[in-house]
CSV table of C-alpha atoms in Angstrom, one decimal:
chain,number,residue,atom,x,y,z
A,1,UNK,CA,225.8,77.4,169.2
A,2,UNK,CA,228.7,78.5,171.3
A,3,UNK,CA,230.3,80.0,168.1
A,4,UNK,CA,227.1,82.1,167.6
A,5,UNK,CA,227.1,83.2,171.2
A,6,UNK,CA,230.7,84.3,170.9
A,7,UNK,CA,230.6,86.0,167.6
A,8,UNK,CA,226.9,86.9,167.4
A,9,UNK,CA,227.4,90.6,167.9
A,10,UNK,CA,229.8,90.7,165.0
A,11,UNK,CA,227.0,89.2,162.9
A,12,UNK,CA,224.6,91.8,164.2
A,13,UNK,CA,226.9,94.7,163.1
A,14,UNK,CA,227.5,93.0,159.8
A,15,UNK,CA,223.8,92.7,159.3
A,16,UNK,CA,223.3,96.4,160.0
A,17,UNK,CA,226.2,97.4,157.7
A,18,UNK,CA,224.9,95.1,154.9
A,19,UNK,CA,221.3,96.2,155.1
A,20,UNK,CA,222.2,99.9,155.4
A,21,UNK,CA,224.5,99.9,152.4
A,22,UNK,CA,222.2,98.0,150.1
A,23,UNK,CA,220.3,101.0,148.5
A,24,UNK,CA,223.4,103.1,148.1
A,25,UNK,CA,225.6,100.5,146.4
A,26,UNK,CA,222.8,99.0,144.2
A,27,UNK,CA,221.7,102.5,143.4
A,28,UNK,CA,224.9,103.0,141.5
A,29,UNK,CA,223.7,100.3,139.0
A,30,UNK,CA,220.0,101.5,138.8
A,31,UNK,CA,219.7,104.1,136.0
A,32,UNK,CA,217.2,106.9,136.8
A,33,UNK,CA,216.9,106.0,140.4
A,34,UNK,CA,216.1,108.9,142.7
A,35,UNK,CA,217.2,108.0,146.2
A,36,UNK,CA,215.2,111.1,147.5
A,37,UNK,CA,211.8,110.1,146.2
A,38,UNK,CA,211.9,106.3,145.7
A,39,UNK,CA,211.5,103.8,148.6
A,40,UNK,CA,214.0,101.0,148.9
A,41,UNK,CA,211.5,98.2,148.1
A,42,UNK,CA,211.6,99.3,144.4
A,43,UNK,CA,215.0,97.6,144.2
A,44,UNK,CA,213.1,94.3,144.4
A,45,UNK,CA,210.4,95.2,141.9
A,46,UNK,CA,210.1,92.9,138.9
A,47,UNK,CA,211.1,95.8,136.7
A,48,UNK,CA,214.2,96.6,138.7
A,49,UNK,CA,217.6,96.2,136.9
A,50,UNK,CA,219.2,95.1,140.1
A,51,UNK,CA,216.4,92.9,141.3
A,52,UNK,CA,218.4,89.7,141.5
A,53,UNK,CA,221.3,91.2,143.4
A,54,UNK,CA,218.8,93.0,145.8
A,55,UNK,CA,216.9,89.8,146.6
A,56,UNK,CA,220.0,87.8,147.3
A,57,UNK,CA,221.5,90.7,149.3
A,58,UNK,CA,218.3,91.0,151.4
A,59,UNK,CA,218.4,87.3,152.3
A,60,UNK,CA,222.1,87.5,153.3
A,61,UNK,CA,221.4,90.5,155.5
A,62,UNK,CA,218.5,88.7,157.1
A,63,UNK,CA,220.6,85.6,157.8
A,64,UNK,CA,223.2,87.8,159.5
A,65,UNK,CA,220.6,89.2,161.8
A,66,UNK,CA,219.3,85.7,162.6
A,67,UNK,CA,222.8,84.4,163.3
A,68,UNK,CA,223.1,87.2,166.0
A,69,UNK,CA,220.0,86.0,167.9
A,70,UNK,CA,221.8,83.5,170.3
A,71,UNK,CA,224.3,86.2,171.4
A,72,UNK,CA,221.4,88.7,172.0
A,73,UNK,CA,219.5,86.2,174.1
A,74,UNK,CA,222.7,85.1,176.0
A,75,UNK,CA,223.4,88.8,176.9
A,76,UNK,CA,220.1,89.4,178.6
A,77,UNK,CA,218.5,86.2,179.7
A,78,UNK,CA,220.0,86.2,183.2
A,79,UNK,CA,218.5,89.6,183.9
A,80,UNK,CA,215.2,88.9,182.4
A,81,UNK,CA,214.2,85.9,180.3
A,82,UNK,CA,211.1,87.8,179.1
A,83,UNK,CA,213.1,90.8,177.9
A,84,UNK,CA,215.7,88.5,176.3
A,85,UNK,CA,212.9,86.8,174.3
A,86,UNK,CA,211.5,90.2,173.3
A,87,UNK,CA,214.9,91.5,172.2
A,88,UNK,CA,215.4,88.3,170.1
A,89,UNK,CA,211.9,88.5,168.7
A,90,UNK,CA,212.4,92.2,167.7
A,91,UNK,CA,215.6,91.5,165.7
A,92,UNK,CA,214.3,88.2,164.5
A,93,UNK,CA,211.1,89.8,163.1
A,94,UNK,CA,213.2,92.4,161.3
A,95,UNK,CA,215.7,89.9,159.9
A,96,UNK,CA,213.1,87.4,158.8
A,97,UNK,CA,210.2,89.7,158.0
A,98,UNK,CA,211.8,92.7,156.5
A,99,UNK,CA,215.0,91.2,155.0
A,100,UNK,CA,214.5,87.5,154.2
A,101,UNK,CA,210.9,87.9,153.2
A,102,UNK,CA,211.8,90.9,151.1
A,103,UNK,CA,214.3,88.7,149.3
A,104,UNK,CA,212.0,85.8,148.8
A,105,UNK,CA,208.8,87.7,148.0
A,106,UNK,CA,209.2,90.7,145.8
A,107,UNK,CA,206.6,93.3,144.8
A,108,UNK,CA,205.3,94.5,141.4
A,109,UNK,CA,204.4,98.2,141.6
A,110,UNK,CA,202.7,97.9,138.2
A,111,UNK,CA,200.1,95.6,139.5
A,112,UNK,CA,196.8,97.3,140.4
A,113,UNK,CA,196.0,94.7,143.0
A,114,UNK,CA,198.2,93.0,145.5
A,115,UNK,CA,199.6,89.6,144.6
A,116,UNK,CA,200.3,86.9,147.1
A,117,UNK,CA,204.0,87.8,146.9
A,118,UNK,CA,203.1,91.5,147.6
A,119,UNK,CA,201.0,90.6,150.6
A,120,UNK,CA,203.7,88.5,152.1
A,121,UNK,CA,206.3,91.2,151.4
A,122,UNK,CA,204.3,94.0,152.9
A,123,UNK,CA,203.1,92.1,156.0
A,124,UNK,CA,206.6,90.8,156.6
A,125,UNK,CA,208.0,94.3,156.2
A,126,UNK,CA,205.4,95.7,158.6
A,127,UNK,CA,206.1,93.2,161.3
A,128,UNK,CA,209.8,93.5,160.8
A,129,UNK,CA,209.7,97.3,161.0
A,130,UNK,CA,207.6,97.0,164.2
A,131,UNK,CA,210.4,94.9,165.7
A,132,UNK,CA,212.9,97.5,164.5
A,133,UNK,CA,211.0,100.3,166.4
A,134,UNK,CA,210.4,98.3,169.6
A,135,UNK,CA,214.0,97.1,170.0
A,136,UNK,CA,215.3,100.2,171.9
A,137,UNK,CA,212.2,100.1,174.1
A,138,UNK,CA,213.1,96.6,175.3
A,139,UNK,CA,216.6,97.8,175.9
A,140,UNK,CA,215.3,100.7,178.0
A,141,UNK,CA,213.3,98.2,180.1
A,142,UNK,CA,216.3,95.9,180.4
A,143,UNK,CA,218.7,98.6,181.6
A,144,UNK,CA,216.2,100.0,184.0
A,145,UNK,CA,215.9,96.6,185.5
A,146,UNK,CA,219.7,96.3,185.9
A,147,UNK,CA,219.9,99.8,187.3
A,148,UNK,CA,222.3,101.1,184.6
A,149,UNK,CA,220.8,104.6,184.3
A,150,UNK,CA,223.3,105.9,181.7
A,151,UNK,CA,222.3,103.2,179.2
A,152,UNK,CA,218.7,103.5,180.1
A,153,UNK,CA,218.7,107.2,179.3
A,154,UNK,CA,220.8,106.7,176.2
A,155,UNK,CA,218.3,104.1,174.7
A,156,UNK,CA,215.4,106.3,175.8
A,157,UNK,CA,216.8,109.2,173.7
A,158,UNK,CA,217.5,106.8,170.8
A,159,UNK,CA,213.9,105.4,171.1
A,160,UNK,CA,212.4,108.9,171.0
A,161,UNK,CA,214.5,110.0,168.0
A,162,UNK,CA,213.7,106.7,166.2
A,163,UNK,CA,210.0,107.1,166.7
A,164,UNK,CA,210.0,110.7,165.6
A,165,UNK,CA,211.9,109.9,162.4
A,166,UNK,CA,209.5,106.9,161.8
A,167,UNK,CA,206.6,109.3,162.3
A,168,UNK,CA,207.9,111.6,159.7
A,169,UNK,CA,208.4,108.7,157.3
A,170,UNK,CA,204.8,107.6,158.1
A,171,UNK,CA,203.5,111.1,157.2
A,172,UNK,CA,205.4,110.9,153.9
A,173,UNK,CA,203.3,107.9,153.0
A,174,UNK,CA,200.0,109.7,153.5
A,175,UNK,CA,198.7,111.3,150.2
A,176,UNK,CA,196.9,114.1,152.0
A,177,UNK,CA,200.1,115.6,153.4
A,178,UNK,CA,203.0,114.1,151.4
A,179,UNK,CA,203.1,117.1,149.0
A,180,UNK,CA,204.6,119.2,151.8
A,181,UNK,CA,208.3,120.1,151.8
A,182,UNK,CA,210.5,117.2,153.1
A,183,UNK,CA,207.4,114.9,153.1
A,184,UNK,CA,207.5,114.9,149.3
A,185,UNK,CA,210.8,113.2,149.5
A,186,UNK,CA,209.7,109.8,150.8
A,187,UNK,CA,212.9,108.1,149.9
A,188,UNK,CA,214.9,110.6,152.0
A,189,UNK,CA,212.4,110.2,154.9
A,190,UNK,CA,212.7,106.5,154.8
A,191,UNK,CA,216.5,106.5,154.8
A,192,UNK,CA,216.7,109.0,157.6
A,193,UNK,CA,214.3,106.9,159.6
A,194,UNK,CA,216.2,103.7,159.0
A,195,UNK,CA,219.5,105.4,160.0
A,196,UNK,CA,218.0,106.3,163.4
A,197,UNK,CA,216.4,102.8,163.7
A,198,UNK,CA,219.9,101.3,163.2
A,199,UNK,CA,221.6,103.4,165.9
A,200,UNK,CA,220.3,101.5,168.9
A,201,UNK,CA,221.2,98.2,167.3
A,202,UNK,CA,224.7,99.4,166.5
A,203,UNK,CA,225.3,100.8,170.0
A,204,UNK,CA,224.0,97.5,171.5
A,205,UNK,CA,226.2,95.5,169.2
A,206,UNK,CA,229.4,97.5,169.9
A,207,UNK,CA,228.7,97.4,173.7
A,208,UNK,CA,228.1,93.6,173.5
A,209,UNK,CA,231.5,93.2,171.9
A,210,UNK,CA,233.2,95.5,174.3
A,211,UNK,CA,231.8,93.7,177.3
A,212,UNK,CA,232.8,90.4,175.9
A,213,UNK,CA,229.5,88.9,176.8
A,214,UNK,CA,229.9,89.6,180.5
A,215,UNK,CA,226.9,89.9,182.6
A,216,UNK,CA,225.0,93.2,182.6
């Protein structure tokens, strides 16, 4: 456990890097893929030519996030045990629900009705994405509690940008409006949203390494 507490933030950054690069690297080997209009979950579809690699890669990314949990908890529990648990839960939900579950339960877009695997995949992704969005909020609350106004303001800005980009992605999934410019590029909207979702995690991870796990 001491090893994970010491190097957990490195695992966190590796998890972000691994998850972020997944669609761009695998997209090279996916003939006909349109990154602008296709969501990332199609890589795990039963008809995907890179399905096997995507499923394994997703699990690996999820494991990296899970390995970071002890360090995340260690960095915050002395200030607030509740917020430490919430931070761990947010990253844990994403790592398990949106990465590991994605790797273990793929979808079939050709199926008219949802299969058990599709249900687990979509519910896990939904819970994981919720953790993704809430992570900077918990950081805002943590740094407000510690009185570090600069970081509090930084994560507040990142939270707002993250929510706005997620809102645009959400609109792109609504048939009534997704014909509009930009919204008709759901793949682009998803990738932009994920980029801004990753930023708070990256900043937190880099700061955790810089501080050397010192107290906040």
